[in-house]
């Protein structure tokens, strides 16, 4: 009789990471941890940036194989800037997500990467899209991903409310990342957050010792 | 000691002819589950969902995973339903015998050590994650965690089962030492509900029990009475 040994490395195809994005009233927060690991045993980078800018007001977070994710985002960035020039206007967030989706769906056999795309555009305001492993694209007000995300499903379900203020949403995202990094051994380092609004983009980095602590630590 | 020699042998015989029996009956009955136990000043609160699955089939949607081991000691079972039921029966027997010899109610720590002894000795054959919780006069409310493999550790709050992964974040952020009994009940209900919403192997109703010096108080929260969280 086979026994099941849960191994966070093998569950789904998530690599060590925690990524999230959440819509608030007037903008969107997208964030991640900063640890890259090999097989869950060696931390190859403590300060890797997983939040990639694909256009002025559109960012994306990657989960899965980092090599695949970097290749895909580079291609998507190019295609999106070309599209933006042709249309003579900034691209829509859904366009960015669709570009990623096309790449993920058409190459689903070779790729092992999922994305969260978040941004602001004139047509629909702040939006979050998730493109999962096989190439499904779906829009959600809040979404989490990566191996560390399993530990914060309950927290996110309980705590997220629509139309939060910017400060509430930042606090929510910071807490969620801190909780995930506290439980997942392949997520860690600093919390990288990006706040995207109509006015612009703000990068916030919270080092490990400044992250919120919870009672059991 | 007579009690020790009564330890049965845990072994599993699986015989199945793949053509003649349906697939779900060849899969082990599992309490893929969410269980939780919290200490408060004066007792403990234990809670569990109520789903037992055989593969994708829900064999029992109103399972009672909170098993009485002694008057003021309960255990929450997760993992293989057969394994945990068998272990619980063995420990109940051993503890009852021990309590009669001592002529006083047994300690929660004793129950936890008995669970650990079985779970560790037969760790290769068993798949059982157990939370032991109760009240005794010496140390009050206590929660002991005996996960798969047979470790034993006392914790003020502990979750277990397949659904527990989803609520670590919620638990870390919402538990503080010094909660009252009602706050513990509220925390447990919310945590179990959140886990049941995300884990396919957990669901049904929420069963709760409060164990204190005054005794055991059990309650059930049905599906439509569970707290609702903003859906997205």
CSV table of C-alpha atoms in Angstrom, one decimal:
chain,number,residue,atom,x,y,z
A,1,UNK,CA,0.0,0.0,0.0
A,2,UNK,CA,1.5,3.3,-1.0
A,3,UNK,CA,1.9,5.9,1.6
A,4,UNK,CA,1.7,9.5,0.5
A,5,UNK,CA,4.6,11.7,1.5
A,6,UNK,CA,3.7,15.3,0.9
A,7,UNK,CA,6.7,17.1,-0.6
A,8,UNK,CA,6.3,20.8,-1.2
A,9,UNK,CA,8.7,20.5,-4.1
A,10,UNK,CA,6.6,18.0,-6.0
A,11,UNK,CA,3.2,19.5,-5.3
A,12,UNK,CA,1.8,20.9,-8.5
A,13,UNK,CA,4.7,22.5,-10.4
A,14,UNK,CA,5.3,25.4,-8.1
A,15,UNK,CA,8.9,26.3,-7.2
A,16,UNK,CA,9.8,27.9,-4.0
A,17,UNK,CA,8.0,31.1,-4.1
A,18,UNK,CA,5.1,33.1,-2.8
A,19,UNK,CA,3.5,35.6,-5.1
A,20,UNK,CA,0.3,37.6,-4.8
A,21,UNK,CA,-1.7,40.5,-6.3
A,22,UNK,CA,-4.7,42.3,-5.0
A,23,UNK,CA,-7.0,45.1,-6.3
A,24,UNK,CA,-7.8,48.0,-4.0
A,25,UNK,CA,-9.8,51.2,-4.5
A,26,UNK,CA,-7.8,53.0,-7.2
A,27,UNK,CA,-5.0,50.6,-7.9
A,28,UNK,CA,-3.4,47.3,-7.5
A,29,UNK,CA,-0.6,45.8,-5.3
A,30,UNK,CA,1.6,43.0,-6.7
A,31,UNK,CA,4.3,41.4,-4.6
A,32,UNK,CA,6.5,38.4,-4.0
A,33,UNK,CA,9.2,37.0,-1.8
A,34,UNK,CA,12.8,37.0,-3.0
A,35,UNK,CA,14.2,33.6,-2.6
A,36,UNK,CA,15.4,31.3,-5.5
A,37,UNK,CA,16.2,27.8,-4.5
A,38,UNK,CA,17.5,24.6,-6.1
A,39,UNK,CA,15.5,21.6,-5.0
A,40,UNK,CA,14.6,23.2,-1.7
A,41,UNK,CA,18.0,22.6,-0.3
A,42,UNK,CA,20.2,25.4,-1.5
A,43,UNK,CA,19.2,29.1,-1.7
A,44,UNK,CA,20.7,30.2,-4.9
A,45,UNK,CA,19.6,33.8,-4.5
A,46,UNK,CA,18.3,35.7,-1.4
A,47,UNK,CA,17.4,38.8,-3.3
A,48,UNK,CA,16.0,37.8,-6.7
A,49,UNK,CA,13.4,40.0,-8.2
A,50,UNK,CA,10.3,38.1,-9.3
A,51,UNK,CA,8.2,41.2,-10.1
A,52,UNK,CA,8.9,42.0,-13.7
A,53,UNK,CA,7.8,45.2,-15.4
A,54,UNK,CA,6.3,44.4,-18.9
A,55,UNK,CA,5.1,47.9,-19.5
A,56,UNK,CA,4.7,51.3,-17.8
A,57,UNK,CA,1.7,50.3,-15.7
A,58,UNK,CA,1.7,46.5,-16.1
A,59,UNK,CA,3.8,44.2,-13.9
A,60,UNK,CA,3.9,40.5,-13.7
A,61,UNK,CA,5.0,37.9,-11.1
A,62,UNK,CA,6.3,34.5,-12.1
A,63,UNK,CA,6.1,31.1,-10.4
A,64,UNK,CA,7.4,27.9,-11.6
A,65,UNK,CA,10.7,27.3,-13.4
A,66,UNK,CA,12.5,30.6,-13.3
A,67,UNK,CA,14.3,30.0,-16.6
A,68,UNK,CA,11.0,29.5,-18.4
A,69,UNK,CA,9.4,32.5,-16.7
A,70,UNK,CA,12.3,34.8,-17.7
A,71,UNK,CA,12.2,33.6,-21.3
A,72,UNK,CA,8.4,34.1,-21.5
A,73,UNK,CA,8.4,37.5,-19.9
A,74,UNK,CA,11.1,38.7,-22.2
A,75,UNK,CA,9.1,37.6,-25.2
A,76,UNK,CA,5.9,39.1,-23.8
A,77,UNK,CA,7.6,42.4,-23.1
A,78,UNK,CA,8.8,42.7,-26.7
A,79,UNK,CA,5.4,41.7,-28.2
A,80,UNK,CA,3.6,44.1,-25.9
A,81,UNK,CA,5.8,47.1,-26.8
A,82,UNK,CA,5.3,46.3,-30.4
A,83,UNK,CA,1.5,46.1,-29.9
A,84,UNK,CA,1.6,49.4,-28.0
A,85,UNK,CA,3.4,51.2,-30.8
A,86,UNK,CA,0.9,49.8,-33.4
A,87,UNK,CA,-2.1,50.9,-31.3
A,88,UNK,CA,-0.5,54.2,-30.4
A,89,UNK,CA,-1.6,53.9,-26.9
A,90,UNK,CA,-0.6,52.1,-23.7
A,91,UNK,CA,-1.6,48.4,-23.8
A,92,UNK,CA,-4.5,47.1,-21.7
A,93,UNK,CA,-3.7,44.8,-18.8
A,94,UNK,CA,-5.8,42.2,-20.4
A,95,UNK,CA,-3.6,42.4,-23.5
A,96,UNK,CA,-0.5,41.7,-21.5
A,97,UNK,CA,-2.2,38.8,-19.8
A,98,UNK,CA,-3.4,37.5,-23.2
A,99,UNK,CA,0.1,37.6,-24.6
A,100,UNK,CA,1.4,35.6,-21.7
A,101,UNK,CA,-1.6,33.2,-22.1
A,102,UNK,CA,-0.9,32.6,-25.8
A,103,UNK,CA,2.7,31.8,-25.0
A,104,UNK,CA,1.9,29.5,-22.1
A,105,UNK,CA,-0.9,27.7,-24.0
A,106,UNK,CA,0.9,27.3,-27.3
A,107,UNK,CA,4.0,26.0,-25.5
A,108,UNK,CA,2.3,24.1,-22.7
A,109,UNK,CA,4.3,20.9,-23.3
A,110,UNK,CA,7.7,22.5,-22.8
A,111,UNK,CA,6.9,25.3,-20.3
A,112,UNK,CA,6.5,25.0,-16.5
A,113,UNK,CA,5.5,28.5,-15.5
A,114,UNK,CA,2.5,30.4,-14.3
A,115,UNK,CA,2.0,34.2,-14.0
A,116,UNK,CA,0.1,36.8,-12.1
A,117,UNK,CA,-0.3,39.9,-14.2
A,118,UNK,CA,-1.5,43.1,-12.5
A,119,UNK,CA,-1.7,46.7,-13.7
A,120,UNK,CA,-3.8,49.7,-14.4
A,121,UNK,CA,-5.3,50.9,-17.7
A,122,UNK,CA,-7.7,53.6,-18.8
A,123,UNK,CA,-10.4,51.3,-19.9
A,124,UNK,CA,-11.0,49.1,-16.8
A,125,UNK,CA,-8.8,50.6,-14.1
A,126,UNK,CA,-6.9,48.3,-11.8
A,127,UNK,CA,-7.0,44.6,-12.7
A,128,UNK,CA,-5.4,41.3,-11.8
A,129,UNK,CA,-5.2,38.3,-14.1
A,130,UNK,CA,-3.8,34.9,-13.4
A,131,UNK,CA,-2.4,32.7,-16.2
A,132,UNK,CA,-2.0,29.2,-14.9
A,133,UNK,CA,0.2,26.4,-16.0
A,134,UNK,CA,-1.7,25.1,-19.0
A,135,UNK,CA,-2.6,28.5,-20.2
A,136,UNK,CA,-5.9,29.3,-18.6
A,137,UNK,CA,-6.5,33.0,-18.0
A,138,UNK,CA,-8.8,34.3,-15.4
A,139,UNK,CA,-9.5,37.7,-13.8
A,140,UNK,CA,-9.8,37.8,-10.1
A,141,UNK,CA,-9.7,40.7,-7.5
A,142,UNK,CA,-7.1,38.9,-5.5
A,143,UNK,CA,-4.9,35.9,-6.3
A,144,UNK,CA,-2.0,34.1,-4.8
A,145,UNK,CA,0.5,31.6,-6.2
A,146,UNK,CA,3.7,29.6,-5.7
A,147,UNK,CA,4.5,27.0,-3.1
A,148,UNK,CA,4.0,29.3,-0.2
A,149,UNK,CA,0.5,30.3,-1.2
A,150,UNK,CA,-1.0,27.1,0.2
A,151,UNK,CA,-0.4,28.4,3.7
A,152,UNK,CA,-2.2,31.7,3.2
A,153,UNK,CA,-5.4,30.6,1.4
A,154,UNK,CA,-7.2,30.8,4.7
A,155,UNK,CA,-5.8,34.2,5.6
A,156,UNK,CA,-6.5,35.7,2.2
A,157,UNK,CA,-10.1,34.3,2.1
A,158,UNK,CA,-10.7,35.7,5.6
A,159,UNK,CA,-8.9,39.1,5.2
A,160,UNK,CA,-9.4,40.4,1.7
A,161,UNK,CA,-12.2,42.8,1.2
A,162,UNK,CA,-13.1,44.6,-2.1
A,163,UNK,CA,-12.5,48.4,-2.2
A,164,UNK,CA,-9.8,48.5,0.5
A,165,UNK,CA,-7.7,51.6,0.8
A,166,UNK,CA,-4.1,51.7,-0.4
A,167,UNK,CA,-2.7,51.4,3.1
A,168,UNK,CA,-5.0,48.5,4.1
A,169,UNK,CA,-4.1,46.6,0.9
A,170,UNK,CA,-0.4,47.1,1.5
A,171,UNK,CA,-0.7,45.9,5.0
A,172,UNK,CA,-2.8,42.9,3.8
A,173,UNK,CA,-0.2,42.0,1.2
A,174,UNK,CA,2.7,42.4,3.6
A,175,UNK,CA,1.1,40.3,6.2
A,176,UNK,CA,0.2,37.6,3.7
A,177,UNK,CA,3.7,37.4,2.4
A,178,UNK,CA,5.2,37.4,5.9
A,179,UNK,CA,2.9,34.6,7.0
A,180,UNK,CA,3.7,32.5,3.9
A,181,UNK,CA,7.5,33.1,4.3
A,182,UNK,CA,7.2,32.1,7.9
A,183,UNK,CA,5.8,28.7,7.0
A,184,UNK,CA,7.3,27.8,3.6
A,185,UNK,CA,10.9,27.0,3.7
A,186,UNK,CA,11.5,27.8,0.1
A,187,UNK,CA,10.0,31.3,0.3
A,188,UNK,CA,11.9,34.0,2.1
A,189,UNK,CA,14.2,36.9,1.9
A,190,UNK,CA,12.7,40.3,1.4
A,191,UNK,CA,9.2,41.3,0.4
A,192,UNK,CA,9.1,43.0,-2.9
A,193,UNK,CA,5.9,45.0,-3.4
A,194,UNK,CA,4.8,47.2,-6.3
A,195,UNK,CA,1.8,49.6,-6.1
A,196,UNK,CA,0.3,50.5,-9.4
A,197,UNK,CA,-2.2,53.4,-9.8
A,198,UNK,CA,-3.3,55.9,-12.4
A,199,UNK,CA,-0.6,58.3,-11.0
A,200,UNK,CA,2.3,55.9,-11.3
A,201,UNK,CA,4.2,53.0,-9.9
A,202,UNK,CA,5.8,52.7,-6.5
A,203,UNK,CA,8.3,50.1,-5.5
A,204,UNK,CA,8.4,49.0,-1.9
A,205,UNK,CA,11.0,46.6,-0.4
A,206,UNK,CA,10.6,45.3,3.1
A,207,UNK,CA,13.6,43.6,4.5
A,208,UNK,CA,13.2,40.4,6.5
A,209,UNK,CA,13.7,42.0,9.9
A,210,UNK,CA,11.1,44.7,9.2
A,211,UNK,CA,8.4,42.2,8.3
A,212,UNK,CA,5.5,41.9,10.7
A,213,UNK,CA,5.9,39.2,13.4
A,214,UNK,CA,3.2,37.0,14.6
A,215,UNK,CA,2.6,35.7,18.1
A,216,UNK,CA,4.3,32.4,17.8
A,217,UNK,CA,7.7,33.7,16.8
B,1,UNK,CA,2.9,-4.8,32.4
B,2,UNK,CA,-0.3,-6.5,31.2
B,3,UNK,CA,-1.3,-3.4,29.2
B,4,UNK,CA,1.8,-3.4,27.1
B,5,UNK,CA,1.4,-7.1,26.1
B,6,UNK,CA,-2.0,-6.3,24.6
B,7,UNK,CA,-0.5,-4.2,21.8
B,8,UNK,CA,-1.8,-5.8,18.6
B,9,UNK,CA,0.2,-6.1,15.5
B,10,UNK,CA,-0.6,-3.5,12.9
B,11,UNK,CA,-0.3,-4.9,9.4
B,12,UNK,CA,-2.3,-4.4,6.3
B,13,UNK,CA,-3.4,-7.0,3.9
B,14,UNK,CA,-4.6,-5.7,0.6
B,15,UNK,CA,-6.0,-8.2,-1.8
B,16,UNK,CA,-8.0,-7.0,-4.8
B,17,UNK,CA,-8.8,-8.4,-8.2
B,18,UNK,CA,-8.7,-5.3,-10.4
B,19,UNK,CA,-11.5,-6.5,-12.8
B,20,UNK,CA,-14.1,-7.5,-10.3
B,21,UNK,CA,-14.0,-4.7,-7.8
B,22,UNK,CA,-14.6,-1.0,-8.6
B,23,UNK,CA,-11.7,1.3,-8.3
B,24,UNK,CA,-12.9,3.3,-5.3
B,25,UNK,CA,-13.1,0.2,-3.2
B,26,UNK,CA,-9.4,-0.5,-3.8
B,27,UNK,CA,-8.4,2.9,-2.4
B,28,UNK,CA,-7.8,3.2,1.2
B,29,UNK,CA,-10.4,5.1,3.3
B,30,UNK,CA,-8.7,8.3,4.3
B,31,UNK,CA,-9.8,11.0,6.6
B,32,UNK,CA,-8.2,13.7,4.4
B,33,UNK,CA,-9.2,16.2,6.9
B,34,UNK,CA,-8.8,19.3,8.8
B,35,UNK,CA,-8.4,19.1,12.6
B,36,UNK,CA,-7.5,21.7,15.1
B,37,UNK,CA,-7.0,22.0,18.9
B,38,UNK,CA,-6.5,25.1,21.0
B,39,UNK,CA,-5.6,25.6,24.6
B,40,UNK,CA,-7.2,28.2,26.8
B,41,UNK,CA,-7.0,29.0,30.5
B,42,UNK,CA,-9.1,26.2,32.0
B,43,UNK,CA,-9.4,23.8,29.1
B,44,UNK,CA,-9.1,23.0,25.4
B,45,UNK,CA,-11.2,23.4,22.3
B,46,UNK,CA,-11.0,20.7,19.7
B,47,UNK,CA,-12.6,20.8,16.3
B,48,UNK,CA,-12.7,18.8,13.0
B,49,UNK,CA,-14.6,18.6,9.7
B,50,UNK,CA,-16.7,15.6,8.9
B,51,UNK,CA,-15.6,14.2,5.6
B,52,UNK,CA,-14.2,10.7,5.0
B,53,UNK,CA,-13.2,9.9,1.5
B,54,UNK,CA,-12.4,6.8,-0.5
B,55,UNK,CA,-10.6,8.3,-3.5
B,56,UNK,CA,-13.1,10.8,-4.9
B,57,UNK,CA,-16.1,9.2,-3.2
B,58,UNK,CA,-17.2,10.7,0.1
B,59,UNK,CA,-17.8,7.6,2.2
B,60,UNK,CA,-19.1,9.4,5.2
B,61,UNK,CA,-20.1,13.1,5.2
B,62,UNK,CA,-21.0,13.2,8.9
B,63,UNK,CA,-17.9,11.5,10.4
B,64,UNK,CA,-17.0,12.1,14.0
B,65,UNK,CA,-13.3,12.6,14.1
B,66,UNK,CA,-13.3,13.7,17.7
B,67,UNK,CA,-12.8,10.5,19.6
B,68,UNK,CA,-13.2,10.0,23.3
B,69,UNK,CA,-10.2,8.4,24.9
B,70,UNK,CA,-11.1,9.1,28.5
B,71,UNK,CA,-13.5,11.3,30.4
B,72,UNK,CA,-11.5,14.5,29.8
B,73,UNK,CA,-9.2,13.4,27.0
B,74,UNK,CA,-10.1,13.5,23.3
B,75,UNK,CA,-8.2,12.9,20.2
B,76,UNK,CA,-8.6,14.3,16.7
B,77,UNK,CA,-7.8,11.8,14.0
B,78,UNK,CA,-6.4,12.4,10.5
B,79,UNK,CA,-4.8,10.1,8.0
B,80,UNK,CA,-6.0,6.6,7.4
B,81,UNK,CA,-9.4,6.0,9.0
B,82,UNK,CA,-8.6,2.4,9.8
B,83,UNK,CA,-5.2,3.1,11.3
B,84,UNK,CA,-6.4,6.0,13.5
B,85,UNK,CA,-9.5,4.1,14.7
B,86,UNK,CA,-7.3,1.1,15.6
B,87,UNK,CA,-4.8,3.2,17.5
B,88,UNK,CA,-7.4,5.1,19.3
B,89,UNK,CA,-9.0,1.9,20.5
B,90,UNK,CA,-5.7,0.5,21.7
B,91,UNK,CA,-4.8,3.7,23.6
B,92,UNK,CA,-8.3,4.0,25.1
B,93,UNK,CA,-7.9,0.5,26.5
B,94,UNK,CA,-4.4,1.1,27.8
B,95,UNK,CA,-5.4,4.4,29.4
B,96,UNK,CA,-8.5,3.0,31.0
B,97,UNK,CA,-6.4,0.2,32.5
B,98,UNK,CA,-3.7,2.6,33.7
B,99,UNK,CA,-6.4,4.9,35.3
B,100,UNK,CA,-7.9,2.0,37.2
B,101,UNK,CA,-4.4,1.0,38.5
B,102,UNK,CA,-3.7,4.6,39.5
B,103,UNK,CA,-7.2,5.1,41.0
B,104,UNK,CA,-7.3,8.6,39.6
B,105,UNK,CA,-8.0,10.3,36.2
B,106,UNK,CA,-5.1,9.9,33.8
B,107,UNK,CA,-3.0,12.8,32.6
B,108,UNK,CA,-3.3,14.1,29.1
B,109,UNK,CA,0.5,13.7,28.8
B,110,UNK,CA,0.1,10.0,29.5
B,111,UNK,CA,-2.4,9.6,26.7
B,112,UNK,CA,-0.2,11.6,24.3
B,113,UNK,CA,2.8,9.3,25.2
B,114,UNK,CA,0.7,6.2,24.6
B,115,UNK,CA,-0.3,7.5,21.2
B,116,UNK,CA,3.3,8.3,20.4
B,117,UNK,CA,4.5,4.9,21.5
B,118,UNK,CA,2.1,3.2,19.0
B,119,UNK,CA,2.6,5.7,16.2
B,120,UNK,CA,6.4,5.5,16.4
B,121,UNK,CA,6.8,1.8,16.8
B,122,UNK,CA,4.7,1.0,13.8
B,123,UNK,CA,5.5,4.1,11.8
B,124,UNK,CA,6.3,2.1,8.6
B,125,UNK,CA,2.9,0.5,8.6
B,126,UNK,CA,0.7,3.4,9.8
B,127,UNK,CA,-0.4,6.6,8.3
B,128,UNK,CA,-1.8,8.6,11.2
B,129,UNK,CA,-1.6,12.2,12.3
B,130,UNK,CA,-3.3,12.7,15.7
B,131,UNK,CA,-3.9,15.6,18.0
B,132,UNK,CA,-4.4,14.7,21.7
B,133,UNK,CA,-6.2,17.3,23.8
B,134,UNK,CA,-7.8,17.3,27.2
B,135,UNK,CA,-7.8,18.6,30.7
B,136,UNK,CA,-6.3,17.3,33.8
B,137,UNK,CA,-5.8,18.6,37.3
B,138,UNK,CA,-2.0,18.9,37.2
B,139,UNK,CA,-1.5,21.0,34.1
B,140,UNK,CA,-5.0,22.2,33.0
B,141,UNK,CA,-5.8,22.3,29.3
B,142,UNK,CA,-3.1,20.8,27.1
B,143,UNK,CA,-2.7,20.0,23.4
B,144,UNK,CA,-0.2,17.5,22.1
B,145,UNK,CA,0.6,16.9,18.5
B,146,UNK,CA,1.6,13.4,17.3
B,147,UNK,CA,2.1,13.8,13.5
B,148,UNK,CA,2.9,11.1,10.9
B,149,UNK,CA,6.2,9.5,11.9
B,150,UNK,CA,5.6,9.5,15.7
B,151,UNK,CA,6.9,12.8,17.0
B,152,UNK,CA,5.4,14.2,20.1
B,153,UNK,CA,5.3,17.9,20.9
B,154,UNK,CA,3.1,20.0,23.1
B,155,UNK,CA,1.8,23.2,21.4
B,156,UNK,CA,-0.7,25.8,22.6
B,157,UNK,CA,-2.5,25.6,19.2
B,158,UNK,CA,-2.2,22.9,16.6
B,159,UNK,CA,-3.8,22.0,13.2
B,160,UNK,CA,-3.5,18.8,11.3
B,161,UNK,CA,-4.7,17.0,8.2
B,162,UNK,CA,-4.7,17.8,4.5
B,163,UNK,CA,-6.7,21.0,4.9
B,164,UNK,CA,-4.3,22.4,7.6
B,165,UNK,CA,-1.8,23.8,5.1
B,166,UNK,CA,-4.3,26.4,4.0
B,167,UNK,CA,-4.9,27.8,7.4
B,168,UNK,CA,-1.4,28.1,8.8
B,169,UNK,CA,-1.3,31.8,7.8
B,170,UNK,CA,-4.7,32.4,9.3
B,171,UNK,CA,-3.8,30.7,12.5
B,172,UNK,CA,-0.5,32.4,12.8
B,173,UNK,CA,-2.1,35.8,12.4
B,174,UNK,CA,-5.2,35.2,14.6
B,175,UNK,CA,-4.0,33.2,17.5
B,176,UNK,CA,-2.6,35.0,20.5
B,177,UNK,CA,-1.9,33.5,23.9
B,178,UNK,CA,-4.6,34.2,26.5
B,179,UNK,CA,-7.7,33.8,24.4
B,180,UNK,CA,-11.0,33.0,26.2
B,181,UNK,CA,-13.0,29.9,25.6
B,182,UNK,CA,-15.5,31.7,23.3
B,183,UNK,CA,-12.7,33.3,21.3
B,184,UNK,CA,-11.1,29.9,20.9
B,185,UNK,CA,-14.4,28.4,19.6
B,186,UNK,CA,-14.7,31.3,17.2
B,187,UNK,CA,-11.2,30.9,15.9
B,188,UNK,CA,-11.6,27.2,15.5
B,189,UNK,CA,-14.9,27.5,13.6
B,190,UNK,CA,-13.5,30.1,11.3
B,191,UNK,CA,-10.3,28.3,10.6
B,192,UNK,CA,-12.0,25.0,9.9
B,193,UNK,CA,-14.5,26.7,7.6
B,194,UNK,CA,-11.7,28.4,5.6
B,195,UNK,CA,-9.9,25.1,5.3
B,196,UNK,CA,-13.1,23.2,4.2
B,197,UNK,CA,-13.7,25.8,1.5
B,198,UNK,CA,-10.3,25.2,0.0
B,199,UNK,CA,-9.5,21.5,0.6
B,200,UNK,CA,-11.4,19.0,-1.4
B,201,UNK,CA,-10.9,16.3,1.1
B,202,UNK,CA,-12.4,18.3,4.0
B,203,UNK,CA,-16.0,19.3,4.2
B,204,UNK,CA,-19.4,18.6,5.7
B,205,UNK,CA,-20.1,20.0,9.1
B,206,UNK,CA,-17.9,21.4,11.8
B,207,UNK,CA,-17.7,19.4,15.0
B,208,UNK,CA,-16.5,21.1,18.1
B,209,UNK,CA,-15.9,20.0,21.7
B,210,UNK,CA,-14.8,21.9,24.7
B,211,UNK,CA,-13.0,20.0,27.5
B,212,UNK,CA,-12.6,21.5,30.9
B,213,UNK,CA,-12.8,20.6,34.6
B,214,UNK,CA,-16.6,20.7,34.3
B,215,UNK,CA,-16.7,18.1,31.6
B,216,UNK,CA,-17.1,17.8,27.8
B,217,UNK,CA,-19.4,20.0,25.8
B,218,UNK,CA,-20.0,19.0,22.2
B,219,UNK,CA,-21.6,20.9,19.4
B,220,UNK,CA,-22.1,20.7,15.7
B,221,UNK,CA,-22.3,23.6,13.3
B,222,UNK,CA,-24.1,22.7,10.1
B,223,UNK,CA,-23.1,23.8,6.6
B,224,UNK,CA,-25.5,26.7,6.3
B,225,UNK,CA,-24.6,28.1,9.7
B,226,UNK,CA,-20.9,28.3,9.0
B,227,UNK,CA,-19.3,31.8,8.8
B,228,UNK,CA,-19.2,33.2,5.3
B,229,UNK,CA,-16.2,35.0,3.9
B,230,UNK,CA,-16.2,37.3,0.9
B,231,UNK,CA,-16.2,35.1,-2.1
B,232,UNK,CA,-14.1,35.8,-5.2
